[in-house]
Amino acid sequence: MNKLPKLLIIATALAAAVFGQKNTPIAISFQAVVGNMPFNCRESYGGIGSTGSTITVSDFRLYVQDVRLVDNNGNETPVRFANDGKFQTERVAMLDFENGEGNCSSGTKEINKSIRGEVPKRKYKGLKLIIGVPEDLNHLDPTLQPSPLNISKMMWSWQMGYKFARIDMRTTGRPNGYVLHLGSTNCATDAASGKTSCGNANRPEFLFEFFDVSKDSVMVDLKALFAGANVDVNKEKTAAGCMSFEGDSDCLPVFRNLGLSFEGSSTGKQSFMRAGREKGVESE
C-alpha cells in the first residue's frame, strides 16, 4: 500500500471520530429566588437593599446568550440551543419568571425556567453564560424577529436595542415603581452604514466553576441583586430605578452586584446568580 491511501484512511478515521461524536440533550435549570426563598408573583419580600425595603415584583425576565459547559481542562463547549419557537432561538433564550398572576397581572401566563439544547456527550464540571442578546442581533427590527426577540416590553422605547433584563417592582419608598432595565447604552448609529454600535455593552458574564447540569440549578437572586442599593429613593432627574444610563448613581450598586463596571468603576464579584439545589439554600 502506498503512502497516499494510508493517509486517506487515517484522515477518514479522524473525521469519523470528530464528526461521529454523539450529542446529548441537556436542560439547564434556573430558579428565581429572593435570598433563600423561592420567588412568587403573589408575595412581597422584606429586607431588600440598604434600607431593608419591602418589594412586590411585577415583571422578571431576562435574555441569556453564549451558554457553555466547561470540562476538567477548562475547555468550553457551546450549548447548541433548541429552537422552540417560543422562548429560544438557536442563539438566544429568554427566562421568564413572571406568570401573569398576583402582582404580575400585566404579564403573561407562560413561564420559562430552563434552557434546553445539546452538547457533545462527555464529562463537564462547570457552566458559563452571559445575560444579553448578541450584538449582531441587538439592533434589528424586532417586528421581524422570531420569538422571544419580538416582545415589545423587552425593547427600549427610545433607543434601538433590547432590555437584557427587565425587573419591575414597587418598593416601600417607591410605591409607583422602581425598575432595573439592563441593556447596552451610549449607542449611536452611523448614518452612512446604518450600523449601530454601543460604548457600554453591559452584558455580564457568569461562571460557575462547579455545576452538575443533572442536579444543580442556577439561582437568580433578587435580594443579592439589590444588596447595598437604596431602592426607596431615586436620584433626581433620572429614570425610576436603574435603566443602565450613565449619570444615574442608582445603577452603581446594582451593576457591581452584576459584576459590571459603571462609569469606570472597578468590577466586583457578581452575586446575582449562584449554583445551588433546593430553594437556593446551597451555593458554591
PDB file of C-alpha atoms in Angstrom:
ATOM      1  CA  MET A   1       0.000   0.000   0.000  1.00  0.00           C
ATOM      2  CA  ASN A   2       1.477   3.367  -0.989  1.00  0.00           C
ATOM      3  CA  LYS A   3       1.505   6.407   1.321  1.00  0.00           C
ATOM      4  CA  LEU A   4      -1.481   8.227  -0.213  1.00  0.00           C
ATOM      5  CA  PRO A   5      -4.115   5.560   0.597  1.00  0.00           C
ATOM      6  CA  LYS A   6      -2.672   5.252   4.134  1.00  0.00           C
ATOM      7  CA  LEU A   7      -3.065   8.988   4.724  1.00  0.00           C
ATOM      8  CA  LEU A   8      -6.577   8.849   3.327  1.00  0.00           C
ATOM      9  CA  ILE A   9      -7.518   6.047   5.702  1.00  0.00           C
ATOM     10  CA  ILE A  10      -6.094   7.966   8.685  1.00  0.00           C
ATOM     11  CA  ALA A  11      -7.905  11.168   7.692  1.00  0.00           C
ATOM     12  CA  THR A  12     -11.163   9.281   7.274  1.00  0.00           C
ATOM     13  CA  ALA A  13     -10.787   7.690  10.692  1.00  0.00           C
ATOM     14  CA  LEU A  14     -10.102  11.067  12.347  1.00  0.00           C
ATOM     15  CA  ALA A  15     -13.084  12.643  10.612  1.00  0.00           C
ATOM     16  CA  ALA A  16     -15.304   9.821  11.797  1.00  0.00           C
ATOM     17  CA  ALA A  17     -14.041  10.310  15.337  1.00  0.00           C
ATOM     18  CA  VAL A  18     -14.776  14.043  15.284  1.00  0.00           C
ATOM     19  CA  PHE A  19     -17.970  14.264  13.277  1.00  0.00           C
ATOM     20  CA  GLY A  20     -19.357  11.000  14.531  1.00  0.00           C
ATOM     21  CA  GLN A  21     -19.349  12.252  18.109  1.00  0.00           C
ATOM     22  CA  LYS A  22     -22.814  11.923  19.550  1.00  0.00           C
ATOM     23  CA  ASN A  23     -24.614  14.839  21.155  1.00  0.00           C
ATOM     24  CA  THR A  24     -26.734  14.509  24.217  1.00  0.00           C
ATOM     25  CA  PRO A  25     -29.742  16.671  25.129  1.00  0.00           C
ATOM     26  CA  ILE A  26     -29.482  18.809  28.251  1.00  0.00           C
ATOM     27  CA  ALA A  27     -31.723  21.192  30.183  1.00  0.00           C
ATOM     28  CA  ILE A  28     -30.143  23.808  32.419  1.00  0.00           C
ATOM     29  CA  SER A  29     -32.476  24.710  35.259  1.00  0.00           C
ATOM     30  CA  PHE A  30     -32.939  28.200  36.703  1.00  0.00           C
ATOM     31  CA  GLN A  31     -34.810  29.187  39.862  1.00  0.00           C
ATOM     32  CA  ALA A  32     -35.829  32.721  40.770  1.00  0.00           C
ATOM     33  CA  VAL A  33     -35.273  33.360  44.460  1.00  0.00           C
ATOM     34  CA  VAL A  34     -35.248  36.227  46.938  1.00  0.00           C
ATOM     35  CA  GLY A  35     -32.478  35.295  49.336  1.00  0.00           C
ATOM     36  CA  ASN A  36     -33.292  31.738  50.348  1.00  0.00           C
ATOM     37  CA  MET A  37     -36.988  31.972  49.441  1.00  0.00           C
ATOM     38  CA  PRO A  38     -38.491  30.949  46.096  1.00  0.00           C
ATOM     39  CA  PHE A  39     -39.821  33.884  44.056  1.00  0.00           C
ATOM     40  CA  ASN A  40     -43.597  34.065  43.698  1.00  0.00           C
ATOM     41  CA  CYS A  41     -45.597  36.798  41.954  1.00  0.00           C
ATOM     42  CA  ARG A  42     -48.140  36.775  44.781  1.00  0.00           C
ATOM     43  CA  GLU A  43     -45.618  37.504  47.531  1.00  0.00           C
ATOM     44  CA  SER A  44     -43.888  40.599  48.919  1.00  0.00           C
ATOM     45  CA  TYR A  45     -40.350  40.383  50.232  1.00  0.00           C
ATOM     46  CA  GLY A  46     -38.763  42.433  53.007  1.00  0.00           C
ATOM     47  CA  GLY A  47     -35.173  43.216  53.907  1.00  0.00           C
ATOM     48  CA  ILE A  48     -34.207  44.393  50.418  1.00  0.00           C
ATOM     49  CA  GLY A  49     -31.365  46.837  49.802  1.00  0.00           C
ATOM     50  CA  SER A  50     -29.664  49.231  52.175  1.00  0.00           C
ATOM     51  CA  THR A  51     -32.944  50.329  53.795  1.00  0.00           C
ATOM     52  CA  GLY A  52     -34.494  46.879  54.240  1.00  0.00           C
ATOM     53  CA  SER A  53     -37.296  47.820  51.882  1.00  0.00           C
ATOM     54  CA  THR A  54     -40.267  45.612  51.081  1.00  0.00           C
ATOM     55  CA  ILE A  55     -40.759  44.878  47.378  1.00  0.00           C
ATOM     56  CA  THR A  56     -43.504  43.466  45.200  1.00  0.00           C
ATOM     57  CA  VAL A  57     -42.322  42.399  41.749  1.00  0.00           C
ATOM     58  CA  SER A  58     -44.461  42.734  38.623  1.00  0.00           C
ATOM     59  CA  ASP A  59     -42.000  41.655  35.903  1.00  0.00           C
ATOM     60  CA  PHE A  60     -38.944  39.407  35.992  1.00  0.00           C
ATOM     61  CA  ARG A  61     -37.456  38.350  32.661  1.00  0.00           C
ATOM     62  CA  LEU A  62     -34.014  38.179  31.130  1.00  0.00           C
ATOM     63  CA  TYR A  63     -32.223  37.102  27.961  1.00  0.00           C
ATOM     64  CA  VAL A  64     -29.333  34.640  28.013  1.00  0.00           C
ATOM     65  CA  GLN A  65     -26.723  34.010  25.326  1.00  0.00           C
ATOM     66  CA  ASP A  66     -23.444  32.112  24.870  1.00  0.00           C
ATOM     67  CA  VAL A  67     -24.078  29.263  27.306  1.00  0.00           C
ATOM     68  CA  ARG A  68     -21.080  26.934  27.604  1.00  0.00           C
ATOM     69  CA  LEU A  69     -20.192  23.850  29.597  1.00  0.00           C
ATOM     70  CA  VAL A  70     -16.638  23.623  30.931  1.00  0.00           C
ATOM     71  CA  ASP A  71     -14.635  20.401  31.228  1.00  0.00           C
ATOM     72  CA  ASN A  72     -11.882  19.465  33.702  1.00  0.00           C
ATOM     73  CA  ASN A  73      -9.234  21.049  31.485  1.00  0.00           C
ATOM     74  CA  GLY A  74     -11.049  24.362  31.255  1.00  0.00           C
ATOM     75  CA  ASN A  75     -12.209  23.788  27.679  1.00  0.00           C
ATOM     76  CA  GLU A  76     -15.536  25.443  26.900  1.00  0.00           C
ATOM     77  CA  THR A  77     -18.176  23.720  24.779  1.00  0.00           C
ATOM     78  CA  PRO A  78     -21.082  25.847  23.487  1.00  0.00           C
ATOM     79  CA  VAL A  79     -24.568  24.589  24.223  1.00  0.00           C
ATOM     80  CA  ARG A  80     -26.481  24.286  20.974  1.00  0.00           C
ATOM     81  CA  PHE A  81     -29.881  25.801  21.776  1.00  0.00           C
ATOM     82  CA  ALA A  82     -33.039  24.031  20.656  1.00  0.00           C
ATOM     83  CA  ASN A  83     -35.291  26.463  18.799  1.00  0.00           C
ATOM     84  CA  ASP A  84     -38.737  26.007  20.355  1.00  0.00           C
ATOM     85  CA  GLY A  85     -40.402  28.919  18.560  1.00  0.00           C
ATOM     86  CA  LYS A  86     -41.331  30.497  21.895  1.00  0.00           C
ATOM     87  CA  PHE A  87     -38.555  31.003  24.440  1.00  0.00           C
ATOM     88  CA  GLN A  88     -35.476  30.018  22.437  1.00  0.00           C
ATOM     89  CA  THR A  89     -33.873  30.620  19.083  1.00  0.00           C
ATOM     90  CA  GLU A  90     -30.632  28.879  18.130  1.00  0.00           C
ATOM     91  CA  ARG A  91     -28.658  31.670  19.872  1.00  0.00           C
ATOM     92  CA  VAL A  92     -30.829  33.382  22.481  1.00  0.00           C
ATOM     93  CA  ALA A  93     -33.069  32.167  25.274  1.00  0.00           C
ATOM     94  CA  MET A  94     -35.437  34.140  27.471  1.00  0.00           C
ATOM     95  CA  LEU A  95     -36.004  33.202  31.097  1.00  0.00           C
ATOM     96  CA  ASP A  96     -39.465  34.276  32.192  1.00  0.00           C
ATOM     97  CA  PHE A  97     -40.204  34.062  35.909  1.00  0.00           C
ATOM     98  CA  GLU A  98     -43.467  36.048  35.940  1.00  0.00           C
ATOM     99  CA  ASN A  99     -46.670  34.084  35.423  1.00  0.00           C
ATOM    100  CA  GLY A 100     -49.289  36.781  34.910  1.00  0.00           C
ATOM    101  CA  GLU A 101     -50.754  36.250  38.374  1.00  0.00           C
ATOM    102  CA  GLY A 102     -50.896  38.371  41.524  1.00  0.00           C
ATOM    103  CA  ASN A 103     -48.519  41.326  41.308  1.00  0.00           C
ATOM    104  CA  CYS A 104     -47.541  40.204  37.786  1.00  0.00           C
ATOM    105  CA  SER A 105     -51.088  40.519  36.403  1.00  0.00           C
ATOM    106  CA  SER A 106     -49.905  42.640  33.457  1.00  0.00           C
ATOM    107  CA  GLY A 107     -47.549  39.869  32.358  1.00  0.00           C
ATOM    108  CA  THR A 108     -48.026  36.584  30.577  1.00  0.00           C
ATOM    109  CA  LYS A 109     -49.171  33.200  31.836  1.00  0.00           C
ATOM    110  CA  GLU A 110     -46.342  31.188  30.292  1.00  0.00           C
ATOM    111  CA  ILE A 111     -43.111  30.860  32.240  1.00  0.00           C
ATOM    112  CA  ASN A 112     -39.716  29.501  31.270  1.00  0.00           C
ATOM    113  CA  LYS A 113     -37.194  28.327  33.834  1.00  0.00           C
ATOM    114  CA  SER A 114     -34.778  26.306  31.747  1.00  0.00           C
ATOM    115  CA  ILE A 115     -32.514  26.454  28.718  1.00  0.00           C
ATOM    116  CA  ARG A 116     -32.682  23.396  26.513  1.00  0.00           C
ATOM    117  CA  GLY A 117     -30.175  22.223  23.970  1.00  0.00           C
ATOM    118  CA  GLU A 118     -27.477  19.686  23.306  1.00  0.00           C
ATOM    119  CA  VAL A 119     -23.734  19.218  23.704  1.00  0.00           C
ATOM    120  CA  PRO A 120     -21.239  16.505  22.755  1.00  0.00           C
ATOM    121  CA  LYS A 121     -21.502  13.642  25.209  1.00  0.00           C
ATOM    122  CA  ARG A 122     -18.567  13.891  27.628  1.00  0.00           C
ATOM    123  CA  LYS A 123     -17.811  14.932  31.209  1.00  0.00           C
ATOM    124  CA  TYR A 124     -18.242  18.562  32.234  1.00  0.00           C
ATOM    125  CA  LYS A 125     -17.772  20.236  35.585  1.00  0.00           C
ATOM    126  CA  GLY A 126     -18.686  23.916  35.116  1.00  0.00           C
ATOM    127  CA  LEU A 127     -21.014  26.365  33.414  1.00  0.00           C
ATOM    128  CA  LYS A 128     -20.638  29.787  31.804  1.00  0.00           C
ATOM    129  CA  LEU A 129     -23.326  32.085  30.457  1.00  0.00           C
ATOM    130  CA  ILE A 130     -23.983  35.696  29.557  1.00  0.00           C
ATOM    131  CA  ILE A 131     -27.040  37.848  30.217  1.00  0.00           C
ATOM    132  CA  GLY A 132     -27.680  39.642  26.954  1.00  0.00           C
ATOM    133  CA  VAL A 133     -28.543  39.497  23.278  1.00  0.00           C
ATOM    134  CA  PRO A 134     -25.658  39.070  20.787  1.00  0.00           C
ATOM    135  CA  GLU A 135     -24.546  42.389  19.351  1.00  0.00           C
ATOM    136  CA  ASP A 136     -25.371  41.411  15.766  1.00  0.00           C
ATOM    137  CA  LEU A 137     -28.977  40.749  16.833  1.00  0.00           C
ATOM    138  CA  ASN A 138     -29.327  43.681  19.230  1.00  0.00           C
ATOM    139  CA  HIS A 139     -30.257  46.399  16.761  1.00  0.00           C
ATOM    140  CA  LEU A 140     -32.556  44.637  14.327  1.00  0.00           C
ATOM    141  CA  ASP A 141     -36.207  45.404  13.709  1.00  0.00           C
ATOM    142  CA  PRO A 142     -37.954  43.427  16.487  1.00  0.00           C
ATOM    143  CA  THR A 143     -41.161  43.148  14.461  1.00  0.00           C
ATOM    144  CA  LEU A 144     -39.248  40.966  12.023  1.00  0.00           C
ATOM    145  CA  GLN A 145     -37.528  38.783  14.621  1.00  0.00           C
ATOM    146  CA  PRO A 146     -38.645  35.374  15.880  1.00  0.00           C
ATOM    147  CA  SER A 147     -39.846  34.836  19.431  1.00  0.00           C
ATOM    148  CA  PRO A 148     -38.555  35.631  22.022  1.00  0.00           C
ATOM    149  CA  LEU A 149     -36.887  38.593  20.277  1.00  0.00           C
ATOM    150  CA  ASN A 150     -40.211  40.078  19.179  1.00  0.00           C
ATOM    151  CA  ILE A 151     -41.501  41.047  22.634  1.00  0.00           C
ATOM    152  CA  SER A 152     -42.041  44.789  22.729  1.00  0.00           C
ATOM    153  CA  LYS A 153     -41.721  45.032  26.521  1.00  0.00           C
ATOM    154  CA  MET A 154     -38.167  43.755  26.245  1.00  0.00           C
ATOM    155  CA  MET A 155     -37.145  46.583  23.895  1.00  0.00           C
ATOM    156  CA  TRP A 156     -36.033  50.120  24.705  1.00  0.00           C
ATOM    157  CA  SER A 157     -38.698  52.502  23.508  1.00  0.00           C
ATOM    158  CA  TRP A 158     -36.302  55.390  22.882  1.00  0.00           C
ATOM    159  CA  GLN A 159     -33.248  53.537  21.672  1.00  0.00           C
ATOM    160  CA  MET A 160     -32.631  50.562  19.410  1.00  0.00           C
ATOM    161  CA  GLY A 161     -31.658  47.532  21.400  1.00  0.00           C
ATOM    162  CA  TYR A 162     -33.053  45.026  23.885  1.00  0.00           C
ATOM    163  CA  LYS A 163     -33.503  45.147  27.625  1.00  0.00           C
ATOM    164  CA  PHE A 164     -31.314  42.195  28.529  1.00  0.00           C
ATOM    165  CA  ALA A 165     -33.005  42.030  31.917  1.00  0.00           C
ATOM    166  CA  ARG A 166     -36.285  43.567  32.999  1.00  0.00           C
ATOM    167  CA  ILE A 167     -37.215  43.643  36.671  1.00  0.00           C
ATOM    168  CA  ASP A 168     -40.134  45.897  37.592  1.00  0.00           C
ATOM    169  CA  MET A 169     -41.253  46.304  41.186  1.00  0.00           C
ATOM    170  CA  ARG A 170     -42.791  48.551  43.798  1.00  0.00           C
ATOM    171  CA  THR A 171     -40.877  49.316  46.972  1.00  0.00           C
ATOM    172  CA  THR A 172     -41.732  50.784  50.368  1.00  0.00           C
ATOM    173  CA  GLY A 173     -40.409  54.205  49.367  1.00  0.00           C
ATOM    174  CA  ARG A 174     -41.264  53.950  45.676  1.00  0.00           C
ATOM    175  CA  PRO A 175     -44.856  52.666  45.533  1.00  0.00           C
ATOM    176  CA  ASN A 176     -45.171  53.951  41.980  1.00  0.00           C
ATOM    177  CA  GLY A 177     -42.310  51.867  40.723  1.00  0.00           C
ATOM    178  CA  TYR A 178     -38.629  51.042  40.801  1.00  0.00           C
ATOM    179  CA  VAL A 179     -37.001  49.094  37.983  1.00  0.00           C
ATOM    180  CA  LEU A 180     -33.861  47.544  36.656  1.00  0.00           C
ATOM    181  CA  HIS A 181     -33.711  47.624  32.871  1.00  0.00           C
ATOM    182  CA  LEU A 182     -30.312  46.318  31.818  1.00  0.00           C
ATOM    183  CA  GLY A 183     -29.111  46.943  28.293  1.00  0.00           C
ATOM    184  CA  SER A 184     -26.362  48.425  26.159  1.00  0.00           C
ATOM    185  CA  THR A 185     -26.008  52.206  26.362  1.00  0.00           C
ATOM    186  CA  ASN A 186     -24.107  55.044  24.734  1.00  0.00           C
ATOM    187  CA  CYS A 187     -25.257  53.704  21.359  1.00  0.00           C
ATOM    188  CA  ALA A 188     -25.032  55.571  18.083  1.00  0.00           C
ATOM    189  CA  THR A 189     -25.960  54.709  14.510  1.00  0.00           C
ATOM    190  CA  ASP A 190     -23.610  55.517  11.646  1.00  0.00           C
ATOM    191  CA  ALA A 191     -25.568  57.470   9.068  1.00  0.00           C
ATOM    192  CA  ALA A 192     -23.652  56.035   6.137  1.00  0.00           C
ATOM    193  CA  SER A 193     -23.642  52.364   7.033  1.00  0.00           C
ATOM    194  CA  GLY A 194     -26.715  52.284   9.232  1.00  0.00           C
ATOM    195  CA  LYS A 195     -24.752  50.202  11.725  1.00  0.00           C
ATOM    196  CA  THR A 196     -25.351  50.828  15.436  1.00  0.00           C
ATOM    197  CA  SER A 197     -22.587  50.401  17.991  1.00  0.00           C
ATOM    198  CA  CYS A 198     -22.606  50.947  21.741  1.00  0.00           C
ATOM    199  CA  GLY A 199     -19.960  52.287  24.092  1.00  0.00           C
ATOM    200  CA  ASN A 200     -21.250  50.243  27.020  1.00  0.00           C
ATOM    201  CA  ALA A 201     -22.142  46.655  26.145  1.00  0.00           C
ATOM    202  CA  ASN A 202     -23.416  45.850  29.665  1.00  0.00           C
ATOM    203  CA  ARG A 203     -23.519  42.091  29.139  1.00  0.00           C
ATOM    204  CA  PRO A 204     -22.481  40.424  32.417  1.00  0.00           C
ATOM    205  CA  GLU A 205     -20.833  37.004  32.241  1.00  0.00           C
ATOM    206  CA  PHE A 206     -21.315  34.360  34.934  1.00  0.00           C
ATOM    207  CA  LEU A 207     -19.032  31.440  35.726  1.00  0.00           C
ATOM    208  CA  PHE A 208     -19.974  28.508  37.941  1.00  0.00           C
ATOM    209  CA  GLU A 209     -16.799  26.541  38.473  1.00  0.00           C
ATOM    210  CA  PHE A 210     -18.706  23.528  39.728  1.00  0.00           C
ATOM    211  CA  PHE A 211     -22.097  22.865  38.168  1.00  0.00           C
ATOM    212  CA  ASP A 212     -23.759  19.489  37.637  1.00  0.00           C
ATOM    213  CA  VAL A 213     -26.417  20.007  34.963  1.00  0.00           C
ATOM    214  CA  SER A 214     -28.286  16.894  36.102  1.00  0.00           C
ATOM    215  CA  LYS A 215     -28.578  18.091  39.710  1.00  0.00           C
ATOM    216  CA  ASP A 216     -27.868  21.811  40.075  1.00  0.00           C
ATOM    217  CA  SER A 217     -29.884  24.906  39.254  1.00  0.00           C
ATOM    218  CA  VAL A 218     -28.803  28.474  38.651  1.00  0.00           C
ATOM    219  CA  MET A 219     -30.318  30.526  41.451  1.00  0.00           C
ATOM    220  CA  VAL A 220     -31.263  34.021  40.232  1.00  0.00           C
ATOM    221  CA  ASP A 221     -31.417  36.105  43.406  1.00  0.00           C
ATOM    222  CA  LEU A 222     -33.224  39.450  43.573  1.00  0.00           C
ATOM    223  CA  LYS A 223     -32.101  40.115  47.159  1.00  0.00           C
ATOM    224  CA  ALA A 224     -28.462  39.742  46.165  1.00  0.00           C
ATOM    225  CA  LEU A 225     -29.005  41.894  43.081  1.00  0.00           C
ATOM    226  CA  PHE A 226     -30.186  44.884  45.119  1.00  0.00           C
ATOM    227  CA  ALA A 227     -27.822  44.398  48.087  1.00  0.00           C
ATOM    228  CA  GLY A 228     -26.412  47.788  49.063  1.00  0.00           C
ATOM    229  CA  ALA A 229     -28.837  49.689  46.815  1.00  0.00           C
ATOM    230  CA  ASN A 230     -31.348  52.150  48.233  1.00  0.00           C
ATOM    231  CA  VAL A 231     -34.460  51.123  46.327  1.00  0.00           C
ATOM    232  CA  ASP A 232     -36.650  53.522  48.331  1.00  0.00           C
ATOM    233  CA  VAL A 233     -35.339  56.679  46.681  1.00  0.00           C
ATOM    234  CA  ASN A 234     -34.498  57.698  43.147  1.00  0.00           C
ATOM    235  CA  LYS A 235     -31.804  60.082  42.017  1.00  0.00           C
ATOM    236  CA  GLU A 236     -33.403  63.325  40.924  1.00  0.00           C
ATOM    237  CA  LYS A 237     -33.854  63.945  37.226  1.00  0.00           C
ATOM    238  CA  THR A 238     -33.204  60.324  36.300  1.00  0.00           C
ATOM    239  CA  ALA A 239     -35.475  57.476  35.299  1.00  0.00           C
ATOM    240  CA  ALA A 240     -37.055  55.459  38.102  1.00  0.00           C
ATOM    241  CA  GLY A 241     -34.562  52.956  39.433  1.00  0.00           C
ATOM    242  CA  CYS A 242     -31.742  51.974  37.102  1.00  0.00           C
ATOM    243  CA  MET A 243     -32.100  51.963  33.343  1.00  0.00           C
ATOM    244  CA  SER A 244     -28.387  51.447  32.756  1.00  0.00           C
ATOM    245  CA  PHE A 245     -27.639  55.006  31.670  1.00  0.00           C
ATOM    246  CA  GLU A 246     -24.563  56.888  32.804  1.00  0.00           C
ATOM    247  CA  GLY A 247     -25.260  59.705  35.219  1.00  0.00           C
ATOM    248  CA  ASP A 248     -27.678  57.616  37.280  1.00  0.00           C
ATOM    249  CA  SER A 249     -25.883  56.678  40.502  1.00  0.00           C
ATOM    250  CA  ASP A 250     -28.743  54.313  41.381  1.00  0.00           C
ATOM    251  CA  CYS A 251     -27.099  51.896  38.938  1.00  0.00           C
ATOM    252  CA  LEU A 252     -23.754  51.696  40.718  1.00  0.00           C
ATOM    253  CA  PRO A 253     -24.541  49.064  43.402  1.00  0.00           C
ATOM    254  CA  VAL A 254     -26.706  47.018  41.046  1.00  0.00           C
ATOM    255  CA  PHE A 255     -24.026  46.928  38.357  1.00  0.00           C
ATOM    256  CA  ARG A 256     -21.461  45.961  40.977  1.00  0.00           C
ATOM    257  CA  ASN A 257     -23.654  43.018  42.001  1.00  0.00           C
ATOM    258  CA  LEU A 258     -23.834  42.007  38.350  1.00  0.00           C
ATOM    259  CA  GLY A 259     -20.055  42.113  38.092  1.00  0.00           C
ATOM    260  CA  LEU A 260     -20.214  45.065  35.699  1.00  0.00           C
ATOM    261  CA  SER A 261     -18.301  48.327  35.630  1.00  0.00           C
ATOM    262  CA  PHE A 262     -20.344  51.511  35.817  1.00  0.00           C
ATOM    263  CA  GLU A 263     -18.879  54.860  34.765  1.00  0.00           C
ATOM    264  CA  GLY A 264     -15.376  53.429  35.030  1.00  0.00           C
ATOM    265  CA  SER A 265     -15.811  51.797  38.424  1.00  0.00           C
ATOM    266  CA  SER A 266     -13.917  48.595  39.112  1.00  0.00           C
ATOM    267  CA  THR A 267     -15.845  45.383  38.567  1.00  0.00           C
ATOM    268  CA  GLY A 268     -16.596  43.285  41.603  1.00  0.00           C
ATOM    269  CA  LYS A 269     -17.559  39.657  42.004  1.00  0.00           C
ATOM    270  CA  GLN A 270     -21.108  39.138  40.829  1.00  0.00           C
ATOM    271  CA  SER A 271     -23.655  37.933  43.391  1.00  0.00           C
ATOM    272  CA  PHE A 272     -26.843  37.862  41.283  1.00  0.00           C
ATOM    273  CA  MET A 273     -26.527  34.200  40.293  1.00  0.00           C
ATOM    274  CA  ARG A 274     -25.200  31.167  42.112  1.00  0.00           C
ATOM    275  CA  ALA A 275     -25.274  27.411  41.704  1.00  0.00           C
ATOM    276  CA  GLY A 276     -27.500  25.601  44.149  1.00  0.00           C
ATOM    277  CA  ARG A 277     -30.122  22.994  44.889  1.00  0.00           C
ATOM    278  CA  GLU A 278     -33.466  23.074  46.679  1.00  0.00           C
ATOM    279  CA  LYS A 279     -34.815  26.558  47.306  1.00  0.00           C
ATOM    280  CA  GLY A 280     -31.499  28.330  46.815  1.00  0.00           C
ATOM    281  CA  VAL A 281     -30.044  27.433  50.203  1.00  0.00           C
ATOM    282  CA  GLU A 282     -26.872  25.952  48.750  1.00  0.00           C
ATOM    283  CA  SER A 283     -24.209  27.908  46.934  1.00  0.00           C
ATOM    284  CA  GLU A 284     -20.748  27.480  45.533  1.00  0.00           C
TER     285      GLU A 284
END
